[in-house]
mmCIF file of C-alpha atoms in Angstrom:
data_model
loop_
_atom_site.group_PDB
_atom_site.id
_atom_site.type_symbol
_atom_site.label_atom_id
_atom_site.label_comp_id
_atom_site.label_asym_id
_atom_site.label_seq_id
_atom_site.Cartn_x
_atom_site.Cartn_y
_atom_site.Cartn_z
ATOM 1 C CA GLU A 24 -15.206 -28.501 1.359
ATOM 2 C CA GLU A 25 -14.308 -29.099 4.983
ATOM 3 C CA SER A 26 -10.858 -30.457 5.832
ATOM 4 C CA ALA A 27 -10.461 -33.728 7.721
ATOM 5 C CA SER A 28 -9.192 -31.978 10.858
ATOM 6 C CA SER A 29 -12.168 -29.562 10.822
ATOM 7 C CA SER A 30 -14.632 -32.457 10.517
ATOM 8 C CA ILE A 31 -12.973 -34.335 13.382
ATOM 9 C CA SER A 32 -12.978 -31.200 15.565
ATOM 10 C CA LEU A 33 -16.695 -30.714 14.870
ATOM 11 C CA PHE A 34 -17.397 -34.345 15.781
ATOM 12 C CA LEU A 35 -15.390 -34.066 19.030
ATOM 13 C CA SER A 36 -17.262 -30.877 19.950
ATOM 14 C CA ALA A 37 -20.573 -32.724 19.501
ATOM 15 C CA ILE A 38 -19.355 -35.577 21.728
ATOM 16 C CA LYS A 39 -18.167 -33.123 24.383
ATOM 17 C CA TYR A 40 -21.515 -31.303 24.298
ATOM 18 C CA SER A 41 -23.438 -34.572 24.698
ATOM 19 C CA TYR A 42 -21.392 -35.672 27.701
ATOM 20 C CA SER A 43 -21.481 -32.262 29.379
ATOM 21 C CA ASN A 44 -25.134 -31.373 28.859
ATOM 22 C CA ILE A 45 -26.890 -34.732 28.630
ATOM 23 C CA LEU A 46 -24.787 -37.163 30.676
ATOM 24 C CA LYS A 47 -23.431 -34.412 32.964
ATOM 25 C CA ARG A 48 -19.894 -35.756 32.722
ATOM 26 C CA ASP A 49 -16.708 -33.848 32.008
ATOM 27 C CA ILE A 50 -14.454 -35.581 29.464
ATOM 28 C CA THR A 51 -12.494 -32.503 28.354
ATOM 29 C CA SER A 52 -9.146 -33.782 29.625
ATOM 30 C CA GLY A 53 -9.459 -37.018 27.672
ATOM 31 C CA ILE A 54 -10.017 -35.427 24.263
ATOM 32 C CA LYS A 55 -7.096 -34.597 22.024
ATOM 33 C CA ARG A 56 -7.994 -32.425 19.048
ATOM 34 C CA PRO A 57 -6.109 -32.723 15.743
ATOM 35 C CA LYS A 58 -3.857 -29.875 14.750
ATOM 36 C CA ARG A 59 -5.690 -27.303 12.667
ATOM 37 C CA GLU A 60 -4.687 -27.319 9.012
ATOM 38 C CA ARG A 61 -3.306 -24.014 7.741
ATOM 39 C CA ARG A 62 -4.572 -23.495 4.223
ATOM 40 C CA ILE A 63 -2.677 -21.287 1.826
ATOM 41 C CA PRO A 64 -4.957 -18.325 1.018
ATOM 42 C CA SER A 65 -5.805 -17.201 -2.504
ATOM 43 C CA VAL A 66 -3.739 -14.220 -3.646
ATOM 44 C CA LEU A 67 -4.095 -11.811 -6.564
ATOM 45 C CA THR A 68 -1.187 -10.872 -8.785
ATOM 46 C CA LYS A 69 -0.330 -7.175 -9.042
ATOM 47 C CA ASN A 70 -1.785 -7.147 -12.548
ATOM 48 C CA GLU A 71 -5.044 -8.664 -11.291
ATOM 49 C CA VAL A 72 -5.289 -6.021 -8.557
ATOM 50 C CA LYS A 73 -4.813 -3.331 -11.225
ATOM 51 C CA ARG A 74 -7.494 -4.868 -13.468
ATOM 52 C CA PHE A 75 -9.841 -5.159 -10.529
ATOM 53 C CA LEU A 76 -9.500 -1.512 -9.509
ATOM 54 C CA GLU A 77 -9.894 -0.326 -13.105
ATOM 55 C CA VAL A 78 -13.455 -1.721 -13.325
ATOM 56 C CA LEU A 79 -14.590 0.040 -10.153
ATOM 57 C CA TYR A 80 -16.206 3.176 -11.552
ATOM 58 C CA ASN A 81 -17.934 4.276 -8.352
ATOM 59 C CA LYS A 82 -15.509 6.610 -6.528
ATOM 60 C CA LYS A 83 -16.455 5.467 -3.015
ATOM 61 C CA SER A 84 -16.338 1.767 -3.914
ATOM 62 C CA LYS A 85 -12.926 2.197 -5.510
ATOM 63 C CA LEU A 86 -11.604 4.001 -2.442
ATOM 64 C CA MET A 87 -12.869 1.255 -0.103
ATOM 65 C CA ILE A 88 -11.338 -1.619 -2.062
ATOM 66 C CA SER A 89 -8.132 0.372 -2.632
ATOM 67 C CA LEU A 90 -7.785 0.771 1.138
ATOM 68 C CA LEU A 91 -8.252 -2.974 1.709
ATOM 69 C CA TYR A 92 -5.277 -3.626 -0.553
ATOM 70 C CA ALA A 93 -3.167 -0.531 0.196
ATOM 71 C CA CYS A 94 -3.269 -0.957 3.982
ATOM 72 C CA GLY A 95 -4.038 -4.658 4.411
ATOM 73 C CA PHE A 96 -7.247 -3.988 6.351
ATOM 74 C CA ARG A 97 -9.648 -6.618 7.535
ATOM 75 C CA VAL A 98 -13.186 -5.837 6.330
ATOM 76 C CA SER A 99 -14.282 -5.189 9.919
ATOM 77 C CA GLU A 100 -11.484 -2.640 10.273
ATOM 78 C CA LEU A 101 -12.474 -0.867 7.067
ATOM 79 C CA ILE A 102 -16.161 -0.482 7.915
ATOM 80 C CA ASN A 103 -15.300 0.640 11.447
ATOM 81 C CA LEU A 104 -12.928 3.422 10.361
ATOM 82 C CA LYS A 105 -14.088 6.769 11.729
ATOM 83 C CA VAL A 106 -13.484 10.263 10.359
ATOM 84 C CA ASN A 107 -11.446 11.125 13.453
ATOM 85 C CA ASP A 108 -9.093 8.167 12.983
ATOM 86 C CA PHE A 109 -6.912 10.167 10.566
ATOM 87 C CA ASN A 110 -4.046 12.592 11.019
ATOM 88 C CA PHE A 111 -3.518 14.107 7.598
ATOM 89 C CA GLU A 112 -0.641 16.301 8.758
ATOM 90 C CA GLU A 113 1.314 13.206 9.773
ATOM 91 C CA LYS A 114 -0.159 11.191 6.880
ATOM 92 C CA THR A 115 -1.163 8.439 9.276
ATOM 93 C CA GLY A 116 -4.329 6.756 10.467
ATOM 94 C CA TYR A 117 -5.303 4.483 13.328
ATOM 95 C CA VAL A 118 -7.028 1.134 13.501
ATOM 96 C CA ILE A 119 -8.823 1.294 16.824
ATOM 97 C CA GLN A 120 -9.493 -1.990 18.584
ATOM 98 C CA GLY A 121 -9.217 -4.273 15.591
ATOM 99 C CA LYS A 122 -9.236 -8.045 15.926
ATOM 100 C CA GLY A 123 -7.775 -8.919 19.313
ATOM 101 C CA ARG A 124 -8.424 -5.322 20.451
ATOM 102 C CA LYS A 125 -4.950 -4.297 19.304
ATOM 103 C CA ASP A 126 -4.637 -0.703 18.102
ATOM 104 C CA ARG A 127 -2.145 0.029 15.333
ATOM 105 C CA VAL A 128 -0.972 2.868 13.106
ATOM 106 C CA PHE A 129 -1.024 2.772 9.306
ATOM 107 C CA ASN A 130 0.462 5.094 6.704
ATOM 108 C CA ILE A 131 -1.957 6.894 4.393
ATOM 109 C CA PRO A 132 -0.875 5.970 0.835
ATOM 110 C CA GLU A 133 0.100 8.993 -1.249
ATOM 111 C CA PHE A 134 -1.990 7.589 -4.091
ATOM 112 C CA LEU A 135 -5.174 7.767 -1.970
ATOM 113 C CA PHE A 136 -4.379 10.832 0.112
ATOM 114 C CA LYS A 137 -6.509 13.358 -1.818
ATOM 115 C CA ASN A 138 -9.570 11.130 -2.208
ATOM 116 C CA LEU A 139 -9.403 10.013 1.398
ATOM 117 C CA LYS A 140 -9.237 13.588 2.654
ATOM 118 C CA GLU A 141 -12.236 14.494 0.459
ATOM 119 C CA GLN A 142 -14.208 11.550 1.852
ATOM 120 C CA VAL A 143 -13.463 12.589 5.445
ATOM 121 C CA THR A 144 -14.495 16.187 4.697
ATOM 122 C CA LYS A 145 -17.717 14.983 3.048
ATOM 123 C CA GLN A 146 -18.618 12.724 5.971
ATOM 124 C CA LYS A 147 -17.894 15.414 8.545
ATOM 125 C CA ALA A 148 -20.104 17.879 6.636
ATOM 126 C CA GLY A 149 -22.918 15.353 6.903
ATOM 127 C CA ASN A 150 -22.273 14.816 10.628
ATOM 128 C CA GLN A 151 -21.252 11.212 9.980
ATOM 129 C CA GLU A 152 -19.111 9.371 12.515
ATOM 130 C CA TYR A 153 -17.849 6.664 10.159
ATOM 131 C CA LEU A 154 -15.688 7.082 7.077
ATOM 132 C CA PHE A 155 -18.046 5.032 4.905
ATOM 133 C CA THR A 156 -21.825 4.957 5.225
ATOM 134 C CA GLY A 157 -24.810 4.050 3.059
ATOM 135 C CA THR A 158 -28.509 4.906 3.062
ATOM 136 C CA LYS A 159 -28.984 2.724 6.150
ATOM 137 C CA GLY A 160 -25.962 4.029 8.040
ATOM 138 C CA ARG A 161 -22.674 2.205 8.555
ATOM 139 C CA LEU A 162 -21.848 -0.353 5.880
ATOM 140 C CA SER A 163 -21.795 -4.103 6.531
ATOM 141 C CA SER A 164 -19.300 -6.726 5.417
ATOM 142 C CA ARG A 165 -22.005 -7.980 3.035
ATOM 143 C CA ASN A 166 -22.002 -4.604 1.250
ATOM 144 C CA ILE A 167 -18.261 -4.940 0.614
ATOM 145 C CA GLN A 168 -18.610 -8.556 -0.517
ATOM 146 C CA LYS A 169 -21.186 -7.565 -3.165
ATOM 147 C CA ILE A 170 -18.871 -4.861 -4.532
ATOM 148 C CA VAL A 171 -15.988 -7.351 -4.737
ATOM 149 C CA GLU A 172 -18.021 -10.065 -6.472
ATOM 150 C CA LEU A 173 -19.465 -7.731 -9.120
ATOM 151 C CA ALA A 174 -16.042 -6.242 -9.848
ATOM 152 C CA ARG A 175 -14.481 -9.720 -10.090
ATOM 153 C CA ILE A 176 -16.946 -10.636 -12.839
ATOM 154 C CA LYS A 177 -16.372 -7.335 -14.694
ATOM 155 C CA ALA A 178 -12.597 -7.785 -14.502
ATOM 156 C CA GLY A 179 -12.867 -11.331 -15.870
ATOM 157 C CA ILE A 180 -10.936 -12.845 -12.953
ATOM 158 C CA GLN A 181 -11.771 -16.527 -12.601
ATOM 159 C CA LYS A 182 -10.250 -17.305 -9.209
ATOM 160 C CA PRO A 183 -12.468 -16.805 -6.126
ATOM 161 C CA ILE A 184 -12.007 -13.386 -4.549
ATOM 162 C CA HIS A 185 -13.223 -12.201 -1.165
ATOM 163 C CA PRO A 186 -12.563 -8.891 0.602
ATOM 164 C CA HIS A 187 -9.919 -10.676 2.703
ATOM 165 C CA THR A 188 -8.082 -11.625 -0.511
ATOM 166 C CA PHE A 189 -6.785 -8.067 -0.745
ATOM 167 C CA ARG A 190 -5.253 -8.352 2.742
ATOM 168 C CA HIS A 191 -3.499 -11.563 1.691
ATOM 169 C CA SER A 192 -2.301 -9.891 -1.510
ATOM 170 C CA PHE A 193 -1.022 -6.862 0.429
ATOM 171 C CA ALA A 194 1.127 -9.057 2.667
ATOM 172 C CA THR A 195 2.394 -11.253 -0.159
ATOM 173 C CA HIS A 196 3.372 -8.345 -2.394
ATOM 174 C CA LEU A 197 5.246 -6.656 0.465
ATOM 175 C CA LEU A 198 7.139 -9.880 1.099
ATOM 176 C CA GLU A 199 8.010 -10.080 -2.598
ATOM 177 C CA GLN A 200 9.371 -6.531 -2.374
ATOM 178 C CA GLY A 201 11.750 -7.685 0.345
ATOM 179 C CA VAL A 202 9.961 -6.127 3.330
ATOM 180 C CA ASP A 203 10.939 -7.854 6.583
ATOM 181 C CA ILE A 204 8.256 -10.254 7.766
ATOM 182 C CA ARG A 205 8.277 -8.728 11.272
ATOM 183 C CA MET A 206 7.333 -5.378 9.764
ATOM 184 C CA ILE A 207 4.545 -7.070 7.828
ATOM 185 C CA GLN A 208 3.413 -8.614 11.117
ATOM 186 C CA GLU A 209 3.054 -5.133 12.614
ATOM 187 C CA LEU A 210 1.277 -3.754 9.556
ATOM 188 C CA LEU A 211 -1.238 -6.591 9.652
ATOM 189 C CA GLY A 212 -1.721 -6.353 13.407
ATOM 190 C CA HIS A 213 -0.824 -9.995 14.036
ATOM 191 C CA ALA A 214 -0.075 -10.740 17.672
ATOM 192 C CA ASP A 215 1.832 -13.903 16.740
ATOM 193 C CA LEU A 216 4.522 -14.045 14.035
ATOM 194 C CA ASN A 217 3.434 -17.611 13.246
ATOM 195 C CA THR A 218 0.218 -16.195 11.791
ATOM 196 C CA THR A 219 2.228 -14.024 9.397
ATOM 197 C CA GLN A 220 4.517 -16.917 8.391
ATOM 198 C CA ILE A 221 1.814 -18.328 6.090
ATOM 199 C CA TYR A 222 2.838 -15.711 3.520
ATOM 200 C CA THR A 223 6.321 -17.163 3.236
ATOM 201 C CA HIS A 224 4.699 -20.183 1.555
ATOM 202 C CA ILE A 225 2.912 -18.201 -1.139
ATOM 203 C CA SER A 226 5.564 -15.749 -2.240
ATOM 204 C CA GLN A 227 6.475 -17.540 -5.457
ATOM 205 C CA GLU A 228 8.128 -14.475 -6.974
ATOM 206 C CA GLN A 229 10.844 -14.591 -4.321
ATOM 207 C CA LEU A 230 11.562 -18.230 -5.147
ATOM 208 C CA LYS A 231 11.888 -17.398 -8.844
ATOM 209 C CA LYS A 232 14.695 -14.932 -8.055
ATOM 210 C CA ILE A 233 16.870 -17.577 -6.410
ATOM 211 C CA LYS A 234 19.574 -18.832 -8.745
ATOM 212 C CA SER A 235 21.038 -22.293 -8.577
ATOM 213 C CA PRO A 236 24.652 -22.352 -7.334
ATOM 214 C CA ILE A 237 25.709 -23.787 -10.702
ATOM 215 C CA ASP A 238 24.413 -20.672 -12.488
ATOM 216 C CA ILE A 239 26.731 -18.387 -10.560
ATOM 217 C CA LEU A 240 29.933 -20.410 -10.897
ATOM 218 C CA GLU A 241 32.462 -18.349 -12.834
ATOM 219 C CA GLY A 242 33.870 -19.848 -16.005
ATOM 220 C CA THR A 243 31.441 -22.772 -16.203
ATOM 221 C CA LYS A 244 30.075 -23.833 -19.572
ATOM 222 C CA THR A 245 26.676 -25.221 -20.470
ATOM 223 C CA LEU A 246 26.366 -28.960 -21.099
ATOM 224 C CA PRO A 247 26.788 -30.047 -24.737
#
């Protein structure tokens, strides 16, 4: 369902188009668009991530989804990973020209190190440029979406899950672990810290850890 601000923006765009292309008049300066609403994204719990990965029996599929969560990749970044984007000696990899054409480094998770190295070796042996390919060449975002939807049903998770959900979960879980939000900004490749700030609104676990001042007063007794 579209938000009110999105509907208004769409309407204003239609008006602007009509004036510019039909009436040949420029009214850009007179239009003030509403501020875009920032919706809180859906996030998986750590237990849900575990359940999700457990139902992925295909080794390649499990590695792809694991990388989305383990490194906070966008789907476009995952399907564009190339076999030469990894430095296994340094245990690092590179996202080349992701969204906003901003390159960044990521750490190869120890948990995925062996499988990732095997996948790179396999792809190189087949003269493949990309880390993940199918029968028709490089995978599409639709391929990843199908894997996610089927696994969601198998895992019995009711909330809507998209490939991007794992990126949101990655950021939220790091925040819950106490990782500085500026570091999370770098890991996600956000140019603006304001974009990363959305995760401060969804980290409920951090809020649960905060004690009321009355609970830490020494010598106080409970009410009768």
